[in-house]
Each structure stands twice: as C-alpha cells, then as structure tokens.
Short mmCIF file of C-alpha atoms in Angstrom, two decimals:
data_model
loop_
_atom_site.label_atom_id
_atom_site.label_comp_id
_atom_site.label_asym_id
_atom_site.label_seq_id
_atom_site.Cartn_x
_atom_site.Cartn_y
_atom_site.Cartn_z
CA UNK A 262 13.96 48.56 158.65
CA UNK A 263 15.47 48.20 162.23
CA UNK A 264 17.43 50.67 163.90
CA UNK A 265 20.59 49.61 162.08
CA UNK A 266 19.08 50.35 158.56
CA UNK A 267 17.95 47.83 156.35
CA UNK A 268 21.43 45.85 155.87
CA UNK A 269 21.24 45.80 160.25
CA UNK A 270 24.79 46.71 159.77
CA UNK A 271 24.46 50.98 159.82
CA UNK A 272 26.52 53.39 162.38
CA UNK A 273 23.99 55.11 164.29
CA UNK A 274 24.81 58.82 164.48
CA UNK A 275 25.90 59.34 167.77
CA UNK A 276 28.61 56.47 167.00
CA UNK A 277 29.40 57.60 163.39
CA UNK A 278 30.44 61.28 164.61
CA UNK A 279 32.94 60.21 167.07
CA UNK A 280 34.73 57.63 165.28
CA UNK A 281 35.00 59.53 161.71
CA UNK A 282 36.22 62.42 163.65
CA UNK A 283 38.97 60.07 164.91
CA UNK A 284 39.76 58.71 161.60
CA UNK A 285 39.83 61.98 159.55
CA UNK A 286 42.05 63.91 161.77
CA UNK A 287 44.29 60.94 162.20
CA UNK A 288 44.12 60.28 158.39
CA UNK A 289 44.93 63.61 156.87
CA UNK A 290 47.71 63.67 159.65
CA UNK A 291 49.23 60.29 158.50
CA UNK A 292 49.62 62.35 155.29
CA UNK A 293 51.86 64.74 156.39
CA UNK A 294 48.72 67.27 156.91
CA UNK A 295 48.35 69.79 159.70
CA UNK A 296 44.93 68.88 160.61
CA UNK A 297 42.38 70.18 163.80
CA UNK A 298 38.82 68.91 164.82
CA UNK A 299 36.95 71.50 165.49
CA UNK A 300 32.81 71.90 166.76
CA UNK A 301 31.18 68.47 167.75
CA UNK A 302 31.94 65.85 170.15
CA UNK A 303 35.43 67.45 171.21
CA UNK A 304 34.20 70.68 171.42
CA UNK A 305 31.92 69.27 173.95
CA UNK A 306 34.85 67.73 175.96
CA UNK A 307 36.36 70.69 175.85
CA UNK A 308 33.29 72.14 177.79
CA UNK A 309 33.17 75.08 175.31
CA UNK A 310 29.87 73.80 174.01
CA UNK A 311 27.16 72.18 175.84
CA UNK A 312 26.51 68.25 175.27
CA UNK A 313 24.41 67.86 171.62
CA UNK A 314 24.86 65.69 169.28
CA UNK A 315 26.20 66.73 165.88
CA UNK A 316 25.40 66.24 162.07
CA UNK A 317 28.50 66.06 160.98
CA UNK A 318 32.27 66.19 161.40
CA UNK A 319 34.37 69.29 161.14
CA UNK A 320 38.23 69.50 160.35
CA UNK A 321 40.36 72.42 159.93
CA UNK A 322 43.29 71.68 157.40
CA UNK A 323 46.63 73.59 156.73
CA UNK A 324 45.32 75.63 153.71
CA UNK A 325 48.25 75.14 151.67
CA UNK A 326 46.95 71.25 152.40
CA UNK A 327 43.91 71.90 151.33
CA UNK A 328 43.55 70.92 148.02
CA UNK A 329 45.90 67.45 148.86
CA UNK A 330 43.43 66.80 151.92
CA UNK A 331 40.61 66.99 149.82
CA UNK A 332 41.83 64.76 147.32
CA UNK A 333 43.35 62.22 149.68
CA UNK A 334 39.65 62.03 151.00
CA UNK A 335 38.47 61.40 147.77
CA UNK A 336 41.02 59.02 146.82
CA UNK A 337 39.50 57.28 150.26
CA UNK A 338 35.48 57.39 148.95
CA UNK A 339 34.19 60.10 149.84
CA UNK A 340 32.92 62.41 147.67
CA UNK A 341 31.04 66.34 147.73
CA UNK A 342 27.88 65.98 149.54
CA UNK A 343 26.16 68.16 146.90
CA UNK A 344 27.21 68.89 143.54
CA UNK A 345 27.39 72.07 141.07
CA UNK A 346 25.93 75.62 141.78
CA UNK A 347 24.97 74.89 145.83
CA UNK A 348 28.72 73.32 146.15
CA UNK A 349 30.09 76.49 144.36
CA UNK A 350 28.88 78.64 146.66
CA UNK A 351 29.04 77.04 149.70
CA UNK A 352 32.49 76.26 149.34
CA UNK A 353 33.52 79.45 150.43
CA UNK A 354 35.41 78.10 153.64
CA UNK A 355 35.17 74.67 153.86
CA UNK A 356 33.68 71.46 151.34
CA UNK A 357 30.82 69.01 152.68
CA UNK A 358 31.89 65.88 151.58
CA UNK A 359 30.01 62.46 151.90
CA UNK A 360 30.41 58.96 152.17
CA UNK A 361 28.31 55.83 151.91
CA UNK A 362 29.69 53.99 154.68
CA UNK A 363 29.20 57.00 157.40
CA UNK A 364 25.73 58.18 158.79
CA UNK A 365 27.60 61.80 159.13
CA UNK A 366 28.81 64.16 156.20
CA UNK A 367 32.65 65.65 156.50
CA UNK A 368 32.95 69.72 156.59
CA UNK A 369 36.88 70.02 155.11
CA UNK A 370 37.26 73.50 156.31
CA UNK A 371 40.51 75.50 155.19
CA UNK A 372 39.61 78.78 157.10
CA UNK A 373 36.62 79.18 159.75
CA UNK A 374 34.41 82.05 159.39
CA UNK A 375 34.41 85.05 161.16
CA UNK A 376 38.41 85.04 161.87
CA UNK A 377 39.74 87.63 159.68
CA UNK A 378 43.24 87.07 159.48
CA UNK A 379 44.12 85.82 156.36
CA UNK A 380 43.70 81.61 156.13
CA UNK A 381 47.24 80.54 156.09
CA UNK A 382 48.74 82.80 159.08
CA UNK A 383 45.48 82.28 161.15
CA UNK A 384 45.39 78.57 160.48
CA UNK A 385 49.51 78.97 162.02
CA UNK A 386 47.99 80.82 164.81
CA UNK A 387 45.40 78.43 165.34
CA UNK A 388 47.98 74.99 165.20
CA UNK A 389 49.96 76.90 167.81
CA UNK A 390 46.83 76.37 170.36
CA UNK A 391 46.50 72.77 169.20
CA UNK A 392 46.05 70.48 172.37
CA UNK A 393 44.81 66.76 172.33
CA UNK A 394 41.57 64.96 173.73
CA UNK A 395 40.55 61.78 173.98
CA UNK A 396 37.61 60.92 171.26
CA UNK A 397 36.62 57.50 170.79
CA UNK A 398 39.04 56.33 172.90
CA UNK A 399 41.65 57.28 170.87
CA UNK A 400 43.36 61.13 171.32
CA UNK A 401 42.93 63.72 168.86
CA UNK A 402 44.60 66.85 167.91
CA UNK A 403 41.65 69.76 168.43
CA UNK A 404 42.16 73.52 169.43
CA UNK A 405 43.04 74.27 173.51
CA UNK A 406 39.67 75.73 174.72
CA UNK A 407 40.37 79.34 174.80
CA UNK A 408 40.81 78.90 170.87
CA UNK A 409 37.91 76.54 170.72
CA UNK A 410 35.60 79.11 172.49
CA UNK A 411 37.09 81.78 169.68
CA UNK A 412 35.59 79.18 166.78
CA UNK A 413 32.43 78.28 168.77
CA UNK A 414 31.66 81.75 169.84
CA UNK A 415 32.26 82.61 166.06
CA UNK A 416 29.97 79.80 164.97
CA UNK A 417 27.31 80.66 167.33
CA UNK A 418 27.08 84.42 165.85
CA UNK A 419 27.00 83.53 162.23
CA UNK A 420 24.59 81.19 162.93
CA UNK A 421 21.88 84.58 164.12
CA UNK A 422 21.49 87.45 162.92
CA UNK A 423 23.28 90.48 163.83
CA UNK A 424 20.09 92.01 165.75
CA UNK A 425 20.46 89.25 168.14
CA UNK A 426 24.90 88.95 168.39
CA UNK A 427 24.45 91.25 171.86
CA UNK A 428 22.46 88.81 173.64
CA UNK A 429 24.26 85.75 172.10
CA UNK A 430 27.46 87.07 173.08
CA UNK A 431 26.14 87.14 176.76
CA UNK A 432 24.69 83.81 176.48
CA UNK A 433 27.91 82.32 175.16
CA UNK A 434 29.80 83.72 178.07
CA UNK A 435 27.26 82.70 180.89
CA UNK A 436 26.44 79.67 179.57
CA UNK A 437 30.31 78.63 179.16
CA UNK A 438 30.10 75.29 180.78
CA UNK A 439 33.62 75.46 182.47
CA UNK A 440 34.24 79.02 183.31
CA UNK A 441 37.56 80.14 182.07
CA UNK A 442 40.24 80.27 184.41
CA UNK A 443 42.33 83.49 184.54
CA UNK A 444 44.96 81.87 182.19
CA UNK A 445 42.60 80.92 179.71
CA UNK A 446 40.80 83.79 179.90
CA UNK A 447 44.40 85.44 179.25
CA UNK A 448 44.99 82.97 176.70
CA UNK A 449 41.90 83.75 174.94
CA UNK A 450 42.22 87.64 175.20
CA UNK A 451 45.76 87.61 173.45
CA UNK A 452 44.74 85.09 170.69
CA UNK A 453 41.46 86.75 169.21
CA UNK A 454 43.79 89.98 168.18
CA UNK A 455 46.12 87.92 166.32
CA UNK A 456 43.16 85.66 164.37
CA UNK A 457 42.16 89.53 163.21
CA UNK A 458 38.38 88.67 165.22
CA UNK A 459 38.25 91.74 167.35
CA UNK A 460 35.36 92.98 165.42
CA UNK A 461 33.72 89.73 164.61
CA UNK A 462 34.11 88.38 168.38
CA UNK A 463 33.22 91.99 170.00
CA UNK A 464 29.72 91.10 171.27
CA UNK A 465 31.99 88.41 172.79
CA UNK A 466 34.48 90.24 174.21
CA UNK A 467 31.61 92.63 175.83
CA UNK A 468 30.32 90.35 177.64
CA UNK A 469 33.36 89.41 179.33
CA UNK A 470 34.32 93.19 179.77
CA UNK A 471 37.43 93.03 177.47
CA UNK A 472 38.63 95.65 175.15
CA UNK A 473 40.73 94.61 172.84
CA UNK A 474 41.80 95.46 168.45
CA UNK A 475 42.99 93.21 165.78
CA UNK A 476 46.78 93.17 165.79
CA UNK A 477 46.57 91.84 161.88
CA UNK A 478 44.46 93.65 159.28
CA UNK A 479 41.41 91.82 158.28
CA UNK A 480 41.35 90.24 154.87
CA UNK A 481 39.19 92.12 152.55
CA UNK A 482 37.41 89.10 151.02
CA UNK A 483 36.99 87.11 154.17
CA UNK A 484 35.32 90.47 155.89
CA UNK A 485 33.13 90.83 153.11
CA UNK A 486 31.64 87.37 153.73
CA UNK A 487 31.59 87.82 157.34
CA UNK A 488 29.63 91.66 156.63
CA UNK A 489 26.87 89.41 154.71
CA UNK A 490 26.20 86.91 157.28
CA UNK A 491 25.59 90.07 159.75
CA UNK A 492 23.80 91.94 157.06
CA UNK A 493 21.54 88.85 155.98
CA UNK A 494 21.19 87.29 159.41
CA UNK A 495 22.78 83.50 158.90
CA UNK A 496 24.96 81.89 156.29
CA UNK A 497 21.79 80.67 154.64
CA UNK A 498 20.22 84.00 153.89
CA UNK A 499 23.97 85.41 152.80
CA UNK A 500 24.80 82.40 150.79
CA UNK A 501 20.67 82.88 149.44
CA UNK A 502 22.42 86.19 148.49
CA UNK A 503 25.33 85.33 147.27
CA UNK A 504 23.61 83.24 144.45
CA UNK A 505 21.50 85.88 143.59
CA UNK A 506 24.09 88.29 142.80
CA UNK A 507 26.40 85.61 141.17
CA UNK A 508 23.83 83.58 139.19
CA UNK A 509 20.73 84.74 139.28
CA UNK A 510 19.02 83.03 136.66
CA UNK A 511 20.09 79.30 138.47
CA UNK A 512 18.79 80.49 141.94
CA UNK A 513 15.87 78.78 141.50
CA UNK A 514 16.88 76.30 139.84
CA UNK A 515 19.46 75.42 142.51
CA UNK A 516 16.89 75.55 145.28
CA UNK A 517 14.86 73.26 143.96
CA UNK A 518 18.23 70.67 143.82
CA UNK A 519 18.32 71.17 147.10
CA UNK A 520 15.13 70.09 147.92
CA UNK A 521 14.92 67.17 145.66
CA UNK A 522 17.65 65.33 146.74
CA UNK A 523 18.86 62.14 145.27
CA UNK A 524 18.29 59.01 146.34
CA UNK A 525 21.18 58.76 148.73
CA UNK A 526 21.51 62.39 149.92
CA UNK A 527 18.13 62.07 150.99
CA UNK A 528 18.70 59.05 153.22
CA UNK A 529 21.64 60.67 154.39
CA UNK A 530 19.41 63.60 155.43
CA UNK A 531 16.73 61.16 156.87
CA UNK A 532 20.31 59.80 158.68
CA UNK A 533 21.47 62.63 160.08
CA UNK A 534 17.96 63.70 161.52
CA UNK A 535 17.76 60.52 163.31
CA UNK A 536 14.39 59.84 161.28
CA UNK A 537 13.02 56.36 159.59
CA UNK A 538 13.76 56.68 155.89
CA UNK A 539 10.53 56.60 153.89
CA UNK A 540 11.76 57.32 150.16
CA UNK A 541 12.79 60.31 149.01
CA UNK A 542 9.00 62.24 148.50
CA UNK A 543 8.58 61.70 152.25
CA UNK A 544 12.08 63.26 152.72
CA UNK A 545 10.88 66.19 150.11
CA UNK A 546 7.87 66.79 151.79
CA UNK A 547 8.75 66.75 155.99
CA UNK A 548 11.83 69.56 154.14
CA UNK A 549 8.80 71.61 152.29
CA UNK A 550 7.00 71.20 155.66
CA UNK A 551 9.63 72.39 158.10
CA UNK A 552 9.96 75.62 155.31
CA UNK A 553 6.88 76.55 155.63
CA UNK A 554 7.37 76.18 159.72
CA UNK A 555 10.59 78.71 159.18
CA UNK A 556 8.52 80.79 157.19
CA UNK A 557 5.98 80.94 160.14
CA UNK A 558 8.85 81.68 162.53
CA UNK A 559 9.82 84.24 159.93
CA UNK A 560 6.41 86.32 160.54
CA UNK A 561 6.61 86.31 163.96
CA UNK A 562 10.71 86.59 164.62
CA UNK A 563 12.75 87.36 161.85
CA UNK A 564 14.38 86.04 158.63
CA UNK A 565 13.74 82.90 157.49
CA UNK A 566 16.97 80.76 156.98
CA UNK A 567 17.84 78.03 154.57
CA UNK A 568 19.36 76.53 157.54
CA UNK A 569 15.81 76.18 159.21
CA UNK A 570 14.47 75.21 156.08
CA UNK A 571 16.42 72.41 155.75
CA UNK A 572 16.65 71.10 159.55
CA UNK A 573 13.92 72.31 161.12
CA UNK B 220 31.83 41.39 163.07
CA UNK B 221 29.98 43.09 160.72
CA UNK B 222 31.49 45.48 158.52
CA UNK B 223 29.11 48.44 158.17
CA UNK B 224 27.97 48.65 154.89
CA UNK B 225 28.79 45.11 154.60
CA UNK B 226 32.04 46.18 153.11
CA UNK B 227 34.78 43.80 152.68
CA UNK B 228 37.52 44.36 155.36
CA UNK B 229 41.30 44.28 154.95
CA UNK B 230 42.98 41.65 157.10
CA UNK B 231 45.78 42.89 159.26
CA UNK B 232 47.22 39.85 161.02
CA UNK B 233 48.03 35.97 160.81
CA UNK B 234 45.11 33.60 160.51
CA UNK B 235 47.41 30.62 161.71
CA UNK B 236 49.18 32.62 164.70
CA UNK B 237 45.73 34.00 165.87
CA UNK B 238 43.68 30.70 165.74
CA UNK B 239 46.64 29.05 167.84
CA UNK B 240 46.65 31.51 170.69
CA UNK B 241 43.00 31.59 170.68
CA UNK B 242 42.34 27.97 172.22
CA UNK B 243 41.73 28.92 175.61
CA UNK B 244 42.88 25.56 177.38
CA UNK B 245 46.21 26.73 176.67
CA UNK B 246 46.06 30.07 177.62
CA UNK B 247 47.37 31.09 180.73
CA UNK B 248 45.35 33.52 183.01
CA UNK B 249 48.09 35.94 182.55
CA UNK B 250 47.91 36.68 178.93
CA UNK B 251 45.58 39.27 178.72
CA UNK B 252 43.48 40.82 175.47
CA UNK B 253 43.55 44.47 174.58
CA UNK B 254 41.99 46.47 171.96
CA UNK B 255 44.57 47.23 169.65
CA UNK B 256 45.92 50.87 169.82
CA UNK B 257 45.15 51.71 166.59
CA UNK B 258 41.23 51.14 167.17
CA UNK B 259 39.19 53.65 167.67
CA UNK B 260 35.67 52.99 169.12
CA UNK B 261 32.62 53.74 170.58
CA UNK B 262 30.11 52.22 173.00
CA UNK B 263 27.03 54.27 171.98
CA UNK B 264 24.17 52.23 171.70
CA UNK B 265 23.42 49.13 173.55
CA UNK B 266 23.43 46.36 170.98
CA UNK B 267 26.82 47.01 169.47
CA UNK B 268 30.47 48.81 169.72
CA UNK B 269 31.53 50.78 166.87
CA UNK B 270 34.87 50.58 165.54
CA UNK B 271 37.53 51.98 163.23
CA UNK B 272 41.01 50.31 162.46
CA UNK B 273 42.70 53.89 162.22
CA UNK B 274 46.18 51.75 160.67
CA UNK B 275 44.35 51.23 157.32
CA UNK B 276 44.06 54.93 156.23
CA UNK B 277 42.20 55.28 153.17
CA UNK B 278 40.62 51.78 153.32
CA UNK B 279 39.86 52.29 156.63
CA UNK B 280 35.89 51.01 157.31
CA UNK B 281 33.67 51.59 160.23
CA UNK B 282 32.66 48.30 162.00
CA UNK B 283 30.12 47.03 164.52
CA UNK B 284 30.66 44.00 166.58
CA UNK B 285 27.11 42.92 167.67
CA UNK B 286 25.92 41.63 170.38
CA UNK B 287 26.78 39.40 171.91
CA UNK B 288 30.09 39.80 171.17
CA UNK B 289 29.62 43.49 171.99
CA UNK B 290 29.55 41.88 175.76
CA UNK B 291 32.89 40.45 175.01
CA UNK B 292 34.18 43.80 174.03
CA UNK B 293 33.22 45.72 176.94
CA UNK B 294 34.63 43.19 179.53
CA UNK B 295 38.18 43.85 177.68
CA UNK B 296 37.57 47.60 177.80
CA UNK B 297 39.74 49.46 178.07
CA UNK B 298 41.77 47.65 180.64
CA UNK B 299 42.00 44.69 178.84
CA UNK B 300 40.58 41.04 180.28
CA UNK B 301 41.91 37.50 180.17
CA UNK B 302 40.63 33.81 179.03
CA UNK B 303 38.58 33.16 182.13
CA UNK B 304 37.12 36.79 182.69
CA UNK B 305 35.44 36.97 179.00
CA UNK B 306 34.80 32.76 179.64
CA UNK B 307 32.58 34.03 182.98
CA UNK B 308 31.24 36.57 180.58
CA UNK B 309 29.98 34.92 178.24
CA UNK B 310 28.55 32.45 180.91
CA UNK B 311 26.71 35.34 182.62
CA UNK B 312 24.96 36.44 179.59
CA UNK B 313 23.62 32.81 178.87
CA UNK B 314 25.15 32.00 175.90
CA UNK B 315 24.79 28.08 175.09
CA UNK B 316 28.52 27.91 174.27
CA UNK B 317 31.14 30.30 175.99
CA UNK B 318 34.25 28.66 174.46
CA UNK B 319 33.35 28.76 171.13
CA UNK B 320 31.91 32.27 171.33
CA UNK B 321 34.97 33.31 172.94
CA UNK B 322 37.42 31.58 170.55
CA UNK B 323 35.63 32.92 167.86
CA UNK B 324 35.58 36.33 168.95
CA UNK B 325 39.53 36.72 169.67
CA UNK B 326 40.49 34.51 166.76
CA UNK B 327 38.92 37.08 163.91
CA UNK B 328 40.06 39.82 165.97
CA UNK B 329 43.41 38.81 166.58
CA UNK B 330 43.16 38.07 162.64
CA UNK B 331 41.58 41.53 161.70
CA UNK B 332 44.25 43.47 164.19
CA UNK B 333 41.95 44.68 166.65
CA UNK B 334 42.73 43.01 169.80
CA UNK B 335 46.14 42.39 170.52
CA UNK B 336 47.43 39.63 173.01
CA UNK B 337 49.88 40.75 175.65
CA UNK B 338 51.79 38.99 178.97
CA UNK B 339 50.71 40.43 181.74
#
C-alpha cells in the first residue's frame, strides 16, 4: 500500500480535514442551516489553538436544525461512525458520523459542552459572534476568536480532570498564540456570561484576572454532564460512567465493540492515526497496547481515560 | 483526475465548449485559467492537490489531481495563469509532451467545472 492507500487515490489527513470542513459548513448552509466550524484547522487560523493537526471535523448546527442536518448528511453518505449503545451515549452533544470517501470522521454538534445556557439561545449567542476565514481556499463561517477561545478553552478543560483545570486555565491563557487585544478581551468577557460558562470557564477567567457570573441560569441537564466530566476527570471516564449507571449489564459488552472494530472503522482509525493499515487484529492489538500504556500513566498520574485508550 | 475513492464524478460543464477553448494555438495570452470559485482545495502533500466541487452538495466528492498535473494546478493558483505560463510549466518539469498534457488538463476541468476560463 502506498501513501495514498491501496486504490493510490486516498485524501491524506491533513488534506481531508480542511476540505470536508469546507464542504460541510457550506453544505448544511446551502440548506437553509445555521451552521459554525468550530476546533481544527480554523481554530488554528484563528490563533486560539496552536498548529496540530486534527482527527476530525467539528460543526456546530442551529439545534432546531439538528435533526434536518443530520439527515441531509445522511441523505449525502455518511453515516454514524459507531453504532448502538457507544452512539447512545455519546450522543449527548454532538453525533460522529463517517464516510467512506473521507480519511476524517464528522462531529455534528448541536450544543458544545461546558456552555450552560440552554442549546438553542446559546447556539443564537454563539451565531451572533460568527466571523469568516479562509479554509481551503475557500471562506468559512466559524466563531470570531474571543468566542472560539470560549469553545477551545472549554474543550481543553473537559478534556483533564478537574485536579488539573487551575493550571490548564493558566496555560490556555499564556499559551494564547495571539494575545487578545483589549476589545477582544472585552468581547470575550461580556460573551461567557451570556453562554451561562462563568462557572465552567472560571479557571479561565482566573487566569486572566476577570470576575465575572452567568447572566442566564445554567440548564440543569447540561450542568449535570458538565459536573461528571469534572467529577470523573474527561468525557471518557464520565461517559465510562454514564453507561454504568444507564446499562450496566452492556458495559462490557459495549467496550469490547469498541475495541473490535469493523473492518472499515478500523481502517478509519488506522486513517486518522496516520498509521499503515495492517488488518483489523493489528488495529485491535496497537488499541489493547496503548490501554495498557494509559493504564501505566494511570499509576503514576491519574485516571485512566477511554480517550487515551483509544489514541494513545 | 482521480476521484478519491475512485468514485464516479458528476459533470458540471460542456464537453464540446471545453475541448474547443482548450486548443492552445488559438488561445490568446490574455485568456487566463482560474480555479473555479466553487472549489475548494488544498495543497498538502507534494504529489497531489486535493479538491472539492462545493456546487454539487450532497454528491459532492473529494478529488486529487496527481502529479503532474498537480504542477499545472499550482502555476494557476490562486492567481490564475494563461496558455503559455502552464505550456513553460509543463516544459520545466520535463514532460515529453506539454501540449497535450496541458490540453488535457484544462479540457476535463473546464468539463468537470473546476477551472473556469476568463478575459483578462
């Protein structure tokens, strides 16, 4: 197999990203849909995150879209990345969708953890910061960067756990690679009380010596989730928990789907780690193998999460 | 062009009108090639340009013009480039026959609605 897959005809990742990004946004928008990338490659023009490349593509839909975005995409061939219990529960703010044709999966998000506010009058908050950047030399509609550092900052923190927010939050702020001007930093400071992330952001917030409370009241459910990922350390310990509690007679059996994938999901793992696909035992094993390596990490730093487990 | 995923494609534009502008003894210097502004794509990785037709929605297919076409591609840019620029081109990079490389390269893409063709 070459570096274009066996056909010699397959997107590498670092092209695949880009360009689906592109296409979704300007897809679901030829619909009639109210659609934002967010994360990934215009994120990183944004200079809210630092240059790496991405997995996958993230869009943030209208919520009262959501259901006709996620059908339109289906209509167009993609379909969920994973199937059944896993999809059930991880479809708690967005769907992972997949397609043959891309090397990346599709994250259809209808609300991004972390902001509070309920979906549909955060989402109107958020398309009011909307701004457009040039991806694949085409421009897309994406958040204006202080809304984009809200949903990085917020991805960042769920992505730890909550022993370690403090000294993320700090990082995040130093490590900003275009400091804020004082508009933005105005900008930024007026729109976090009106997503209701006050609380989630506050480590945040700290760091940049701003005080500041939720104008909206959170939304019960979405707090709840939010409470697990500080109480369980990352989405893949809460969601770990979340199947326990809801089903906990399939837990097992769902982990083990997860870790013998299918025929294609596992090339589209080997894909979007930018390894040679070897069949899918080779794919099982190197995801047993970099388990056992979280597990390790586990002993000497903390939880283990399924999102080490799976990318290493 | 290979569709990736060797997926058929969906023409866009006229076979006849895009082989006739294409012979490049009768085009002028000032007719110039664009990418089309409903392309999106990417130059990435050095033996291709990735591409997206964003006009065909649903049916809408990544592509990846290989090299060494690819060189083509990047001499139109994003600028655009006439007859006798991608001609030289192709020259440069040693391919045995520069006009029919280059006829062949704007004639499907003119076809497929990728490049346009624009007075300059």
């Amino acid at each position: 197999m070459n570096s274009r897959g066996a056909s010699g005809t397959e997107l590498a990742l670092n092209e695949a990203v880009p360009l689906c990004q592109a296409w979704a946004v300007a897809f679901l928008q030829g619909a009639g849909i109210r659609a934002l990338a967010i994360k990934g490659p215009v994120f990183v023009l944004l200079q809210v995150r630092r240059p790496r490349q991405s997995n996958d593509v993230d869009v943030l839909v209208d919520p009262s879209d959501f259901d006709r975005a996620r059908d339109l995409l289906f209509a167009a061939g993609w379909e969920l990345f994973i199937e059944g219990l896993l999809h059930d529960v991880s479809a708690v703010h967005s769907l992972t969708l997949a397609h043959p044709l891309w090397a990346c999966t599709l994250d259809l998000h209808h609300h991004f953890p972390g902001i509070l506010r309920e979906p549909q009058s955060a989402f109107d908050v958020l398309w009011g910061q909307r701004c457009e950047v040039t991806v694949a030399h085409r421009s897309v509609t994406t958040l204006n960067r202080p809304a984009a550092f809200i949903v990085e900052s917020l991805n960042s923190l769920r992505n730890l756990g909550v022993g370690v927010w403090s000294a993320e939050g700090a990082r995040l702020v130093t490590e900003l690679p275009s400091p804020f001007t004082p508009e933005e930093l105005n900008s930024f400071i007026e729109c976090v009380p009106r997503l209701a992330a006050a609380r989630t952001l506050e480590p945040v917030l700290r760091s940049l010596g701003v005080t500041t409370r939720s104008e909206v009241p959170e939304d019960s459910r979405l707090a709840v989730q939010w409470d697990r990922y500080a109480r369980f350390g990352t989405p893949g310990s809460a969601w770990t928990n979340a199947v326990q509690w809801r089903r906990p007679i399939a837990t097992a059996r769902a982990l083990i789907q997860h870790l013998v994938l299918g025929e294609q999901a596992s090339q589209r793992w080997a894909s979007a780690q930018g390894i040679p696909y070897r069949g899918r035992i080779s794919v099982m094993l190197l995801r047993i193998r970099r388990g056992l390596s979280a597990l390790g990490e586990w002993r000497s730093r903390g939880r283990p999460t399924l999102e080490n487990w799976w990318n290493g | 062009m290979t569709p990736s995923g060797d997926r058929d494609f969906e023409s866009t534009g006229d076979a006849g009108q895009a082989a006739s502008v294409t012979r490049l003894g009768e085009c002028q210097a000032s007719v110039v090639w664009k990418v089309s502004t409903n392309v999106a794509w990417v130059d990435a990785e050095p033996d291709a340009i990735a591409l997206i037709d964003l006009s065909l929605g649903p049916s809408a297919r990544p592509y990846l013009v290989l090299e060494p076409a690819a060189h083509l591609w990047r001499i139109i840019g994003t600028e655009g480039a006439n007859a006798e620029q991608l001609l030289s081109a192709a020259d440069i990079a040693g391919v045995e026959t520069p006009e029919r490389l280059v006829e062949a390269f704007l004639e499907q893409l003119l076809e497929l609605g990728i490049l346009t063709r624009e007075k300059r």
